[in-house]
Every structure is written in C-alpha cells, then in structure tokens.
PDB file of C-alpha atoms and ligand atoms in Angstrom:
ATOM      1  CA  MET A   1     122.121 101.354  98.012  1.00  0.00           C
ATOM      2  CA  ALA A   2     119.471  99.056  99.530  1.00  0.00           C
ATOM      3  CA  GLU A   3     119.125  98.945 103.301  1.00  0.00           C
ATOM      4  CA  ALA A   4     120.498  95.901 105.118  1.00  0.00           C
ATOM      5  CA  TYR A   5     118.281  93.010 106.197  1.00  0.00           C
ATOM      6  CA  ASP A   6     117.176  93.392 109.837  1.00  0.00           C
ATOM      7  CA  PRO A   7     116.915  90.000 111.597  1.00  0.00           C
ATOM      8  CA  GLY A   8     114.654  91.667 114.199  1.00  0.00           C
ATOM      9  CA  ASN A   9     111.753  91.984 111.714  1.00  0.00           C
ATOM     10  CA  ILE A  10     108.456  90.356 112.685  1.00  0.00           C
ATOM     11  CA  PHE A  11     108.554  87.584 110.063  1.00  0.00           C
ATOM     12  CA  ALA A  12     112.089  86.607 111.127  1.00  0.00           C
ATOM     13  CA  LYS A  13     110.700  86.288 114.674  1.00  0.00           C
ATOM     14  CA  ILE A  14     107.827  84.124 113.385  1.00  0.00           C
ATOM     15  CA  LEU A  15     110.291  81.948 111.425  1.00  0.00           C
ATOM     16  CA  ARG A  16     112.400  81.487 114.585  1.00  0.00           C
ATOM     17  CA  GLY A  17     109.262  80.613 116.570  1.00  0.00           C
ATOM     18  CA  GLU A  18     109.674  83.621 118.868  1.00  0.00           C
ATOM     19  CA  ILE A  19     106.151  84.859 118.174  1.00  0.00           C
ATOM     20  CA  PRO A  20     103.116  82.771 117.228  1.00  0.00           C
ATOM     21  CA  SER A  21     101.491  82.408 113.820  1.00  0.00           C
ATOM     22  CA  HIS A  22      98.719  80.318 112.273  1.00  0.00           C
ATOM     23  CA  ARG A  23     100.920  78.154 110.021  1.00  0.00           C
ATOM     24  CA  VAL A  24      99.363  76.332 107.096  1.00  0.00           C
ATOM     25  CA  TYR A  25     102.519  75.012 105.365  1.00  0.00           C
ATOM     26  CA  GLU A  26     106.206  74.463 106.035  1.00  0.00           C
ATOM     27  CA  ASP A  27     109.055  72.797 104.155  1.00  0.00           C
ATOM     28  CA  ASP A  28     112.860  73.172 104.195  1.00  0.00           C
ATOM     29  CA  ALA A  29     112.781  76.530 102.404  1.00  0.00           C
ATOM     30  CA  VAL A  30     109.347  78.128 102.851  1.00  0.00           C
ATOM     31  CA  VAL A  31     106.657  78.768 105.482  1.00  0.00           C
ATOM     32  CA  ALA A  32     103.069  79.960 104.935  1.00  0.00           C
ATOM     33  CA  PHE A  33     100.851  81.472 107.633  1.00  0.00           C
ATOM     34  CA  MET A  34      97.706  83.561 107.994  1.00  0.00           C
ATOM     35  CA  ASP A  35      97.954  87.345 107.639  1.00  0.00           C
ATOM     36  CA  VAL A  36      96.676  88.836 110.920  1.00  0.00           C
ATOM     37  CA  MET A  37      95.179  91.856 109.110  1.00  0.00           C
ATOM     38  CA  PRO A  38      93.611  90.083 106.131  1.00  0.00           C
ATOM     39  CA  GLN A  39      92.581  91.995 103.040  1.00  0.00           C
ATOM     40  CA  GLY A  40      90.082  89.194 102.403  1.00  0.00           C
ATOM     41  CA  MET A  41      88.985  85.893 103.934  1.00  0.00           C
ATOM     42  CA  GLY A  42      91.850  83.403 103.875  1.00  0.00           C
ATOM     43  CA  HIS A  43      94.630  85.944 103.155  1.00  0.00           C
ATOM     44  CA  THR A  44      97.845  83.930 103.517  1.00  0.00           C
ATOM     45  CA  LEU A  45     101.507  84.984 103.490  1.00  0.00           C
ATOM     46  CA  VAL A  46     104.163  82.822 101.844  1.00  0.00           C
ATOM     47  CA  VAL A  47     107.607  83.475 103.308  1.00  0.00           C
ATOM     48  CA  PRO A  48     111.016  82.031 102.372  1.00  0.00           C
ATOM     49  CA  LYS A  49     113.243  81.018 105.280  1.00  0.00           C
ATOM     50  CA  ALA A  50     116.303  82.582 103.597  1.00  0.00           C
ATOM     51  CA  PRO A  51     116.759  86.191 104.719  1.00  0.00           C
ATOM     52  CA  SER A  52     116.219  89.076 102.313  1.00  0.00           C
ATOM     53  CA  ARG A  53     114.344  92.385 102.599  1.00  0.00           C
ATOM     54  CA  ASN A  54     112.357  91.782  99.417  1.00  0.00           C
ATOM     55  CA  MET A  55     112.722  90.807  95.735  1.00  0.00           C
ATOM     56  CA  LEU A  56     115.375  93.484  95.172  1.00  0.00           C
ATOM     57  CA  ASP A  57     118.046  91.782  97.292  1.00  0.00           C
ATOM     58  CA  ALA A  58     116.824  88.148  97.230  1.00  0.00           C
ATOM     59  CA  ASP A  59     119.037  85.310  96.022  1.00  0.00           C
ATOM     60  CA  PRO A  60     117.373  84.138  92.770  1.00  0.00           C
ATOM     61  CA  ALA A  61     117.629  80.572  94.124  1.00  0.00           C
ATOM     62  CA  THR A  62     115.052  81.567  96.772  1.00  0.00           C
ATOM     63  CA  LEU A  63     112.403  82.517  94.219  1.00  0.00           C
ATOM     64  CA  GLY A  64     111.665  79.132  92.636  1.00  0.00           C
ATOM     65  CA  PRO A  65     110.734  77.430  95.941  1.00  0.00           C
ATOM     66  CA  LEU A  66     108.894  80.593  97.102  1.00  0.00           C
ATOM     67  CA  PHE A  67     106.673  80.831  94.026  1.00  0.00           C
ATOM     68  CA  GLY A  68     106.237  77.055  93.911  1.00  0.00           C
ATOM     69  CA  VAL A  69     104.677  77.242  97.369  1.00  0.00           C
ATOM     70  CA  ALA A  70     102.756  80.418  96.464  1.00  0.00           C
ATOM     71  CA  GLN A  71     101.146  78.438  93.612  1.00  0.00           C
ATOM     72  CA  LYS A  72     100.308  75.512  95.941  1.00  0.00           C
ATOM     73  CA  VAL A  73      98.759  77.912  98.460  1.00  0.00           C
ATOM     74  CA  ALA A  74      96.840  79.767  95.715  1.00  0.00           C
ATOM     75  CA  VAL A  75      95.277  76.496  94.542  1.00  0.00           C
ATOM     76  CA  ALA A  76      94.547  75.481  98.153  1.00  0.00           C
ATOM     77  CA  VAL A  77      92.866  78.746  99.205  1.00  0.00           C
ATOM     78  CA  LYS A  78      90.717  78.759  96.054  1.00  0.00           C
ATOM     79  CA  LYS A  79      89.536  75.260  96.980  1.00  0.00           C
ATOM     80  CA  ALA A  80      89.266  75.904 100.745  1.00  0.00           C
ATOM     81  CA  PHE A  81      86.984  78.937 100.361  1.00  0.00           C
ATOM     82  CA  ASN A  82      85.360  78.042  97.027  1.00  0.00           C
ATOM     83  CA  ALA A  83      86.789  81.336  95.722  1.00  0.00           C
ATOM     84  CA  ASP A  84      86.227  82.717  92.222  1.00  0.00           C
ATOM     85  CA  GLY A  85      89.855  83.775  91.860  1.00  0.00           C
ATOM     86  CA  VAL A  86      93.082  84.483  93.743  1.00  0.00           C
ATOM     87  CA  THR A  87      95.216  87.644  93.922  1.00  0.00           C
ATOM     88  CA  LEU A  88      98.981  87.405  94.519  1.00  0.00           C
ATOM     89  CA  MET A  89     100.767  90.578  95.684  1.00  0.00           C
ATOM     90  CA  GLN A  90     104.363  91.361  96.578  1.00  0.00           C
ATOM     91  CA  PHE A  91     105.729  94.757  97.678  1.00  0.00           C
ATOM     92  CA  ASN A  92     109.283  96.132  97.629  1.00  0.00           C
ATOM     93  CA  GLU A  93     110.332  99.028  99.879  1.00  0.00           C
ATOM     94  CA  PRO A  94     108.074 101.619 101.547  1.00  0.00           C
ATOM     95  CA  ALA A  95     107.142 103.485  98.354  1.00  0.00           C
ATOM     96  CA  SER A  96     105.480 100.286  97.104  1.00  0.00           C
ATOM     97  CA  GLY A  97     103.537  99.668 100.329  1.00  0.00           C
ATOM     98  CA  GLN A  98     105.935  97.180 101.982  1.00  0.00           C
ATOM     99  CA  THR A  99     105.651  97.252 105.781  1.00  0.00           C
ATOM    100  CA  VAL A 100     107.536  94.103 106.869  1.00  0.00           C
ATOM    101  CA  TYR A 101     111.078  93.826 105.539  1.00  0.00           C
ATOM    102  CA  HIS A 102     111.424  90.086 104.990  1.00  0.00           C
ATOM    103  CA  LEU A 103     110.494  88.884 101.471  1.00  0.00           C
ATOM    104  CA  HIS A 104     106.927  87.530 101.246  1.00  0.00           C
ATOM    105  CA  VAL A 105     104.098  86.927  98.801  1.00  0.00           C
ATOM    106  CA  HIS A 106     100.462  87.702  99.668  1.00  0.00           C
ATOM    107  CA  VAL A 107      97.898  85.121  98.498  1.00  0.00           C
ATOM    108  CA  VAL A 108      94.310  86.376  98.765  1.00  0.00           C
ATOM    109  CA  PRO A 109      91.203  84.416  97.720  1.00  0.00           C
ATOM    110  CA  ARG A 110      88.825  86.617  95.681  1.00  0.00           C
ATOM    111  CA  PHE A 111      85.075  86.588  95.245  1.00  0.00           C
ATOM    112  CA  GLU A 112      83.106  88.230  92.423  1.00  0.00           C
ATOM    113  CA  GLY A 113      82.077  91.750  93.459  1.00  0.00           C
ATOM    114  CA  VAL A 114      84.032  91.755  96.755  1.00  0.00           C
ATOM    115  CA  PRO A 115      86.809  94.395  96.836  1.00  0.00           C
ATOM    116  CA  LEU A 116      90.057  93.932  98.761  1.00  0.00           C
ATOM    117  CA  LYS A 117      90.041  95.451 102.253  1.00  0.00           C
ATOM    118  CA  PRO A 118      92.760  98.022 103.072  1.00  0.00           C
ATOM    119  CA  HIS A 119      96.361  96.831 103.402  1.00  0.00           C
ATOM    120  CA  SER A 120      97.423  96.386 107.066  1.00  0.00           C
ATOM    121  CA  GLY A 121      93.899  97.447 108.125  1.00  0.00           C
ATOM    122  CA  GLN A 122      91.991  95.652 110.862  1.00  0.00           C
ATOM    123  CA  MET A 123      93.189  92.746 113.048  1.00  0.00           C
ATOM    124  CA  GLU A 124      91.182  89.532 112.560  1.00  0.00           C
ATOM    125  CA  LYS A 125      90.039  87.479 115.574  1.00  0.00           C
ATOM    126  CA  PRO A 126      92.503  84.660 116.371  1.00  0.00           C
ATOM    127  CA  GLU A 127      89.696  82.071 116.311  1.00  0.00           C
ATOM    128  CA  VAL A 128      88.740  83.126 112.769  1.00  0.00           C
ATOM    129  CA  LEU A 129      92.378  82.883 111.631  1.00  0.00           C
ATOM    130  CA  ALA A 130      92.685  79.470 113.285  1.00  0.00           C
ATOM    131  CA  ALA A 131      89.498  78.190 111.612  1.00  0.00           C
ATOM    132  CA  ASN A 132      90.637  79.454 108.199  1.00  0.00           C
ATOM    133  CA  ALA A 133      94.060  77.866 108.706  1.00  0.00           C
ATOM    134  CA  VAL A 134      92.382  74.488 109.347  1.00  0.00           C
ATOM    135  CA  LYS A 135      90.525  74.780 106.017  1.00  0.00           C
ATOM    136  CA  ILE A 136      93.694  75.697 104.096  1.00  0.00           C
ATOM    137  CA  ARG A 137      95.720  72.898 105.694  1.00  0.00           C
ATOM    138  CA  ALA A 138      92.964  70.451 104.706  1.00  0.00           C
ATOM    139  CA  ALA A 139      92.974  71.766 101.125  1.00  0.00           C
ATOM    140  CA  LEU A 140      96.779  71.407 101.024  1.00  0.00           C
ATOM    141  CA  GLY A 141      96.245  67.794 101.996  1.00  0.00           C
ATOM    142  CA  GLY A 142      98.171  67.964 105.235  1.00  0.00           C
TER     143      GLY A 142
HETATM  144  P1  LIG B 201     103.767  94.084 103.399  1.00  0.00           P
HETATM  145  O1  LIG B 201     103.141  95.427 103.591  1.00  0.00           O
HETATM  146  O2  LIG B 201     103.715  93.537 102.019  1.00  0.00           O
HETATM  147  O3  LIG B 201     105.147  94.121 103.997  1.00  0.00           O
HETATM  148  O4  LIG B 201     102.859  93.073 104.218  1.00  0.00           O
HETATM  149  C1  LIG B 201     103.036  92.762 105.544  1.00  0.00           C
HETATM  150  C2  LIG B 201     101.807  91.994 105.957  1.00  0.00           C
HETATM  151  O5  LIG B 201     102.099  91.379 107.189  1.00  0.00           O
HETATM  152  C3  LIG B 201     100.554  92.855 106.174  1.00  0.00           C
HETATM  153  O6  LIG B 201      99.519  92.377 105.334  1.00  0.00           O
HETATM  154  C4  LIG B 201     100.231  92.656 107.661  1.00  0.00           C
HETATM  155  O7  LIG B 201      98.848  92.555 107.883  1.00  0.00           O
HETATM  156  C5  LIG B 201     100.935  91.349 107.965  1.00  0.00           C
HETATM  157  N1  LIG B 201     101.391  91.151 109.334  1.00  0.00           N
HETATM  158  C6  LIG B 201     101.980  92.048 110.157  1.00  0.00           C
HETATM  159  N2  LIG B 201     102.304  91.470 111.326  1.00  0.00           N
HETATM  160  C7  LIG B 201     101.928  90.159 111.224  1.00  0.00           C
HETATM  161  C8  LIG B 201     102.003  89.030 112.097  1.00  0.00           C
HETATM  162  N3  LIG B 201     102.526  89.115 113.326  1.00  0.00           N
HETATM  163  N4  LIG B 201     101.505  87.853 111.665  1.00  0.00           N
HETATM  164  C9  LIG B 201     100.964  87.743 110.432  1.00  0.00           C
HETATM  165  N5  LIG B 201     100.868  88.765 109.566  1.00  0.00           N
HETATM  166  C10 LIG B 201     101.336  89.957 109.951  1.00  0.00           C
END
C-alpha cells in the first residue's frame, strides 16, 4: 500500500507560503516555481495545490489542470531562453528518483548538445533564479 501524504513536505510548505520560492505562475489549482537545483537553465517545477504524493495516488481531476499549466510553462520557457526543445519529467516513489513527495512535473529547457545536469545536484544562486523567473513570467505574459 502507498505511503500517506505528508503535509510537512517542502512543496506543501512552499504552497502555504511558509518558505520562499521564485514563483512564475499561479492559478486556483496550480503553482509553478524555479527548481533550486536546476538540471538546466530555467528548470521549472509545476505543482498542483491539491495534495498527493505523486501520480500513483493523485485524483485524476488534478491532472488536467496540472498538465495544462505544464504545457503553458513548456511553451514559455522555450520562448524565454530561446531553447531548442523542452524536457518534461515526473517521478513516482524513491525507486524512480522522486525526492519530494508532493506531485510535480519538471519542465526543463533544452539546448542542442547540452546534457541535463544531475538530479538534485548543485544549488543555483538566488539572483540567477530570480532573473530566470522574470524571463519566464514575461514569456507567460504576466
Ligand atoms: P523529485 O526528485 O522529482 O521529487 O524533484 C524534486 C525537485 O525539487 C528537485 O529537482 C530539487 O532540486 C527540487 N527542490 C528541492 N527543494 C526545493 C525548494 N525548496 N525549492 C525549489 N525546488 C526544490
């Protein structure tokens, strides 16, 4: 049986405003913010407000709004960084590489010949995250 959702996870704290994030998008159901250990320039996380550990226990009604915003963010990061492509990733449970147990989708701009950096690797400087967030917000038109 799947483990229970833990409301003390770091994304739940970000959603409640208890810890800061570089937000690029928010609506009634979904928030998007910069990944602090980006696997590439502009790596953004798209997070539903509804609680679930991952795709395995999510209410299917959560997924439409989540992937709708993931698509918007994918288009925006491609434009913001003049990227050649965009990778979307989503992990479920530790064996898959999941490290934060609140459902989320990774959106990573990609450039020809540039490999992804390691998952949960190095912290990016806050000023770099802030500058990238400004570009994505502009590309989202907000
Ligand atoms: P996953 O392994 O799919 O659960 O991804 C979790 C992601 O959250 C990783 O890419 C981390 O770099 C990122 N992360 C961890 N803590 C924070 C935080 N406080 N703010 C933004 N991103 C975070």
